[in-house]
Amino acid sequence: MKYISTRGQVEAVDFQDAVLMGLADDGGLMIPRAIPDATDQLKAWANLSYPGLAFEILRRFTRDMPEHDLRLLIEKTYGPSYFINDTEPEDKRDVAPVVQVGDLFVLELWHGPTLAFKDVALQLLGNLFEYILERRGGKLNILGATSGDTGSAAIYGCRGRRGIDIFVMHPHGRVSPIQEHQMTSVPDANVHNIAVEGSFDDCQNIMKSLAGDLIFKRQYSLGAVNSVNWARVLAQIVYYFYGAFNVLRRTGAKAVRVSVPTGNFGDVLAGWYAMKMGAPIRQLILATNENDILARFYNTGEYSLGEKVVQTLSPSMDIQVASNFERYLYYRVGGNARRLREMMAEFSRTGSLRVKPGENGLVDADFAAARADTQQVLETIETYYKQHEYVFDPHTACGVAAAEQLKDRDLPILCLATAHPAKFPAAIAQATGRDDLARHPAIDAMMHLPTRCKILPNSKQAVREYIIETLG
Ligand SMILES: *Cc1c(COP(=O)(O)O)cnc(C)c1O
């Protein structure tokens, strides 16, 4: 399987090169040249374990890796180390268990080390980086900027890996105490937290300008772990199959609809790839909070910037421009890279682009979309707690609220649970009036650990010097 860029100006490369490249060299995103058809495999795959299924799916996209190596890599990724902070008994451990809550099914994706779904992909990516570096030699220095949540999953993905150092910037004093502890209590020598005396945007600007300095980038082998990396999308395809199979077994239904709380469009895009491969998924329900550019797109065909980012209870969905949307648009314009370049240029110029609805009047029958505002999210958390004693985190609640709006009698709905509620105790307390519901022993324990963090002024030069000094 070769990989190409959505903008069509990069020579086709193998999987491992696409992983190292991250963002394509022409500014586009890397995608597989073809989407494998798994329709004939569904029976054989339906009862596989999570690692077994991951192997079957990944091997179709990773032809440049020996199958034996891939199997070991997957077993290492989703083995005991994945569950270090999980509270399930050993024989019940599952990367993506399904629980029924009322008439919805919930796919719990937060059993990994940082209690959020990003672990599913970032644990694999860390192992992949290590594997590739071991065989090719060399080092990788990951530089990231986080407003809170992604940083910890990236740090846990890279901690202790040979050949990798990771530097994560966060805005000093502007992330929640839990988020800060999750990042700064990791003791591994290859993890470097930087608190920048500025905003998240300042952190991101420093990252972009350092990564854009090609001499510095080459000299210090800078890499990225953000969600444009193809390996992250690929890892997430697996749980769409796995969750759908589970619901089919329980209900006897022929297909499911899957509700996905969406920010950067990485997660729901993985669901779309799963559908195109033949997973028994009829439709994706795309859920947003007040930052609803994507929900508006799927309801009107117009993708246009809103006023500015609104801060909500679901911070990982507080996003204006969804970086993975370009991959979807590429397919939408029939794989015409030139047309896509025009559309992206138009969007940069005007803050808006549009596609024509199909003959059925829909923008895309594969997607239904809805927005859930803060009030609806709080009500959803409260109602499900009162009626079912199940506590959703605010991101998951957004997806559940969208599913409620778009429910039909036909097909069961699987809602992706993207974070454990204990990561967002203030929102849970606000919704339920109780501060004892959102607890997790791993979070409680972590709050007492010693922390390490370098505080730096809001300056690219200061961060650059710190990196150089640290790497010696
Ligand atoms: C990142 C994140 C999301 C959004 O996922 P995307 O792939 O960016 O659409 C939703 N919920 C949680 C808890 C997240 O951390």
Short mmCIF file of N, CA and C in Angstrom, two decimals, residues 157-237:
data_model
loop_
_atom_site.label_atom_id
_atom_site.label_comp_id
_atom_site.label_asym_id
_atom_site.label_seq_id
_atom_site.Cartn_x
_atom_site.Cartn_y
_atom_site.Cartn_z
N GLY A 157 2.34 8.27 25.16
CA GLY A 157 2.68 7.49 23.97
C GLY A 157 4.18 7.43 23.73
N CYS A 158 4.91 8.45 24.17
CA CYS A 158 6.35 8.53 23.87
C CYS A 158 7.25 8.27 25.06
N ARG A 159 6.69 8.26 26.28
CA ARG A 159 7.55 8.13 27.46
C ARG A 159 8.37 6.85 27.41
N GLY A 160 9.63 7.00 27.73
CA GLY A 160 10.50 5.82 27.84
C GLY A 160 10.84 5.16 26.52
N ARG A 161 10.38 5.69 25.38
CA ARG A 161 10.70 5.04 24.10
C ARG A 161 12.12 5.40 23.69
N ARG A 162 12.82 4.38 23.20
CA ARG A 162 14.20 4.61 22.76
C ARG A 162 14.23 5.48 21.51
N GLY A 163 15.16 6.41 21.49
CA GLY A 163 15.35 7.23 20.30
C GLY A 163 14.44 8.45 20.22
N ILE A 164 13.55 8.60 21.22
CA ILE A 164 12.58 9.70 21.15
C ILE A 164 12.72 10.60 22.38
N ASP A 165 12.72 11.91 22.14
CA ASP A 165 12.51 12.87 23.23
C ASP A 165 11.23 13.62 22.89
N ILE A 166 10.46 13.97 23.89
CA ILE A 166 9.23 14.71 23.61
C ILE A 166 9.18 15.99 24.45
N PHE A 167 8.91 17.09 23.75
CA PHE A 167 8.76 18.41 24.37
C PHE A 167 7.32 18.86 24.18
N VAL A 168 6.63 19.11 25.27
CA VAL A 168 5.23 19.57 25.13
C VAL A 168 5.06 20.91 25.83
N MET A 169 4.60 21.89 25.06
CA MET A 169 4.33 23.22 25.62
C MET A 169 2.87 23.33 26.01
N HIS A 170 2.62 23.90 27.18
CA HIS A 170 1.24 24.27 27.53
C HIS A 170 1.24 25.68 28.09
N PRO A 171 0.11 26.37 28.02
CA PRO A 171 0.06 27.74 28.53
C PRO A 171 0.12 27.74 30.06
N HIS A 172 1.13 28.40 30.61
CA HIS A 172 1.38 28.37 32.05
C HIS A 172 0.15 28.86 32.83
N GLY A 173 -0.31 28.01 33.76
CA GLY A 173 -1.42 28.42 34.62
C GLY A 173 -2.78 28.41 33.94
N ARG A 174 -2.86 27.95 32.68
CA ARG A 174 -4.15 28.01 32.00
C ARG A 174 -4.69 26.64 31.62
N VAL A 175 -4.08 25.59 32.16
CA VAL A 175 -4.70 24.27 31.98
C VAL A 175 -5.21 23.82 33.35
N SER A 176 -6.15 22.88 33.34
CA SER A 176 -6.74 22.48 34.63
C SER A 176 -5.70 21.73 35.46
N PRO A 177 -5.86 21.71 36.79
CA PRO A 177 -4.88 21.01 37.64
C PRO A 177 -4.72 19.54 37.26
N ILE A 178 -5.81 18.89 36.86
CA ILE A 178 -5.69 17.48 36.46
C ILE A 178 -4.85 17.36 35.19
N GLN A 179 -5.15 18.20 34.22
CA GLN A 179 -4.38 18.14 32.97
C GLN A 179 -2.91 18.40 33.22
N GLU A 180 -2.64 19.41 34.06
CA GLU A 180 -1.25 19.75 34.34
C GLU A 180 -0.52 18.58 35.03
N HIS A 181 -1.17 17.98 36.01
CA HIS A 181 -0.53 16.86 36.71
C HIS A 181 -0.32 15.67 35.79
N GLN A 182 -1.31 15.42 34.92
CA GLN A 182 -1.16 14.27 34.03
C GLN A 182 0.09 14.40 33.17
N MET A 183 0.41 15.63 32.80
CA MET A 183 1.59 15.82 31.95
C MET A 183 2.88 15.88 32.78
N THR A 184 2.85 16.63 33.87
CA THR A 184 4.11 16.96 34.55
C THR A 184 4.53 15.93 35.60
N SER A 185 3.67 14.95 35.88
CA SER A 185 4.06 13.94 36.87
C SER A 185 4.73 12.73 36.23
N VAL A 186 4.92 12.76 34.91
CA VAL A 186 5.57 11.63 34.24
C VAL A 186 7.09 11.74 34.46
N PRO A 187 7.70 10.73 35.11
CA PRO A 187 9.09 10.89 35.52
C PRO A 187 10.14 10.56 34.45
N ASP A 188 9.73 10.00 33.32
CA ASP A 188 10.74 9.52 32.36
C ASP A 188 11.66 10.65 31.88
N ALA A 189 12.94 10.30 31.71
CA ALA A 189 13.94 11.31 31.37
C ALA A 189 13.74 11.89 29.97
N ASN A 190 12.99 11.19 29.09
CA ASN A 190 12.82 11.72 27.73
C ASN A 190 11.60 12.62 27.59
N VAL A 191 10.94 12.92 28.71
CA VAL A 191 9.74 13.77 28.68
C VAL A 191 10.08 15.15 29.23
N HIS A 192 9.79 16.20 28.46
CA HIS A 192 10.12 17.57 28.85
C HIS A 192 8.90 18.46 28.74
N ASN A 193 8.35 18.86 29.87
CA ASN A 193 7.21 19.77 29.85
C ASN A 193 7.68 21.20 29.91
N ILE A 194 7.06 22.03 29.09
CA ILE A 194 7.39 23.46 29.08
C ILE A 194 6.10 24.24 29.33
N ALA A 195 6.10 25.05 30.39
CA ALA A 195 4.97 25.95 30.61
C ALA A 195 5.36 27.31 30.05
N VAL A 196 4.68 27.71 28.99
CA VAL A 196 5.00 28.98 28.35
C VAL A 196 4.16 30.09 28.99
N GLU A 197 4.82 31.20 29.30
CA GLU A 197 4.07 32.31 29.90
C GLU A 197 3.30 33.03 28.81
N GLY A 198 2.21 32.41 28.39
CA GLY A 198 1.41 32.96 27.30
C GLY A 198 0.16 32.11 27.14
N SER A 199 -0.52 32.24 26.00
CA SER A 199 -1.76 31.50 25.75
C SER A 199 -1.45 30.24 24.95
N PHE A 200 -2.49 29.43 24.71
CA PHE A 200 -2.34 28.26 23.86
C PHE A 200 -1.91 28.66 22.45
N ASP A 201 -2.49 29.74 21.95
CA ASP A 201 -2.10 30.21 20.61
C ASP A 201 -0.61 30.56 20.55
N ASP A 202 -0.11 31.17 21.63
CA ASP A 202 1.33 31.47 21.67
C ASP A 202 2.14 30.17 21.56
N CYS A 203 1.72 29.16 22.32
CA CYS A 203 2.43 27.86 22.27
C CYS A 203 2.41 27.32 20.84
N GLN A 204 1.24 27.39 20.23
CA GLN A 204 1.10 26.84 18.89
C GLN A 204 1.96 27.62 17.88
N ASN A 205 2.00 28.93 18.06
CA ASN A 205 2.82 29.74 17.15
C ASN A 205 4.30 29.42 17.30
N ILE A 206 4.74 29.21 18.53
CA ILE A 206 6.14 28.84 18.74
C ILE A 206 6.42 27.50 18.05
N MET A 207 5.50 26.55 18.23
CA MET A 207 5.69 25.24 17.62
C MET A 207 5.77 25.36 16.10
N LYS A 208 4.82 26.09 15.52
CA LYS A 208 4.80 26.22 14.06
C LYS A 208 6.06 26.91 13.55
N SER A 209 6.51 27.91 14.27
CA SER A 209 7.65 28.63 13.72
C SER A 209 8.93 27.81 13.89
N LEU A 210 9.05 27.03 14.97
CA LEU A 210 10.23 26.16 15.09
C LEU A 210 10.19 25.03 14.06
N ALA A 211 9.00 24.45 13.86
CA ALA A 211 8.89 23.36 12.89
C ALA A 211 9.04 23.88 11.47
N GLY A 212 8.76 25.17 11.27
CA GLY A 212 8.88 25.77 9.94
C GLY A 212 10.30 26.22 9.63
N ASP A 213 11.16 26.20 10.64
CA ASP A 213 12.56 26.58 10.46
C ASP A 213 13.30 25.32 10.01
N LEU A 214 13.41 25.16 8.68
CA LEU A 214 13.83 23.86 8.14
C LEU A 214 15.23 23.44 8.58
N ILE A 215 16.11 24.41 8.79
CA ILE A 215 17.47 24.06 9.23
C ILE A 215 17.42 23.49 10.64
N PHE A 216 16.71 24.18 11.50
CA PHE A 216 16.54 23.69 12.88
C PHE A 216 15.82 22.34 12.89
N LYS A 217 14.78 22.25 12.08
CA LYS A 217 13.98 21.02 12.02
C LYS A 217 14.85 19.82 11.63
N ARG A 218 15.69 19.99 10.61
CA ARG A 218 16.56 18.89 10.18
C ARG A 218 17.62 18.59 11.21
N GLN A 219 18.27 19.67 11.68
CA GLN A 219 19.37 19.47 12.61
C GLN A 219 18.91 18.73 13.86
N TYR A 220 17.71 19.01 14.31
CA TYR A 220 17.23 18.40 15.55
C TYR A 220 16.13 17.36 15.31
N SER A 221 15.97 16.90 14.07
CA SER A 221 15.00 15.85 13.73
C SER A 221 13.65 16.05 14.42
N LEU A 222 13.03 17.19 14.18
CA LEU A 222 11.73 17.45 14.82
C LEU A 222 10.64 16.64 14.15
N GLY A 223 9.79 16.03 14.97
CA GLY A 223 8.64 15.29 14.46
C GLY A 223 7.38 15.76 15.16
N ALA A 224 6.23 15.30 14.67
CA ALA A 224 4.96 15.74 15.26
C ALA A 224 4.05 14.54 15.53
N VAL A 225 3.20 14.70 16.51
CA VAL A 225 2.26 13.62 16.84
C VAL A 225 0.81 14.09 16.70
N ASN A 226 0.61 15.23 16.04
CA ASN A 226 -0.78 15.70 15.99
C ASN A 226 -1.63 14.86 15.02
N SER A 227 -2.92 15.16 15.01
CA SER A 227 -3.84 14.18 14.42
C SER A 227 -3.81 14.17 12.90
N VAL A 228 -2.92 14.95 12.27
CA VAL A 228 -2.80 14.78 10.82
C VAL A 228 -1.97 13.54 10.49
N ASN A 229 -1.30 12.97 11.48
CA ASN A 229 -0.50 11.77 11.22
C ASN A 229 -1.41 10.59 10.85
N TRP A 230 -1.18 10.01 9.70
CA TRP A 230 -2.05 8.95 9.19
C TRP A 230 -2.20 7.79 10.18
N ALA A 231 -1.11 7.47 10.91
CA ALA A 231 -1.17 6.33 11.82
C ALA A 231 -2.25 6.52 12.88
N ARG A 232 -2.52 7.77 13.23
CA ARG A 232 -3.55 7.99 14.24
C ARG A 232 -4.93 7.65 13.69
N VAL A 233 -5.20 8.06 12.47
CA VAL A 233 -6.49 7.71 11.86
C VAL A 233 -6.60 6.20 11.72
N LEU A 234 -5.53 5.59 11.21
CA LEU A 234 -5.54 4.15 10.97
C LEU A 234 -5.87 3.37 12.25
N ALA A 235 -5.20 3.71 13.35
CA ALA A 235 -5.42 2.97 14.60
C ALA A 235 -6.89 3.06 15.03
N GLN A 236 -7.53 4.17 14.71
CA GLN A 236 -8.91 4.38 15.16
C GLN A 236 -9.94 3.64 14.32
N ILE A 237 -9.57 3.23 13.11
CA ILE A 237 -10.51 2.48 12.27
C ILE A 237 -10.94 1.20 12.99
#
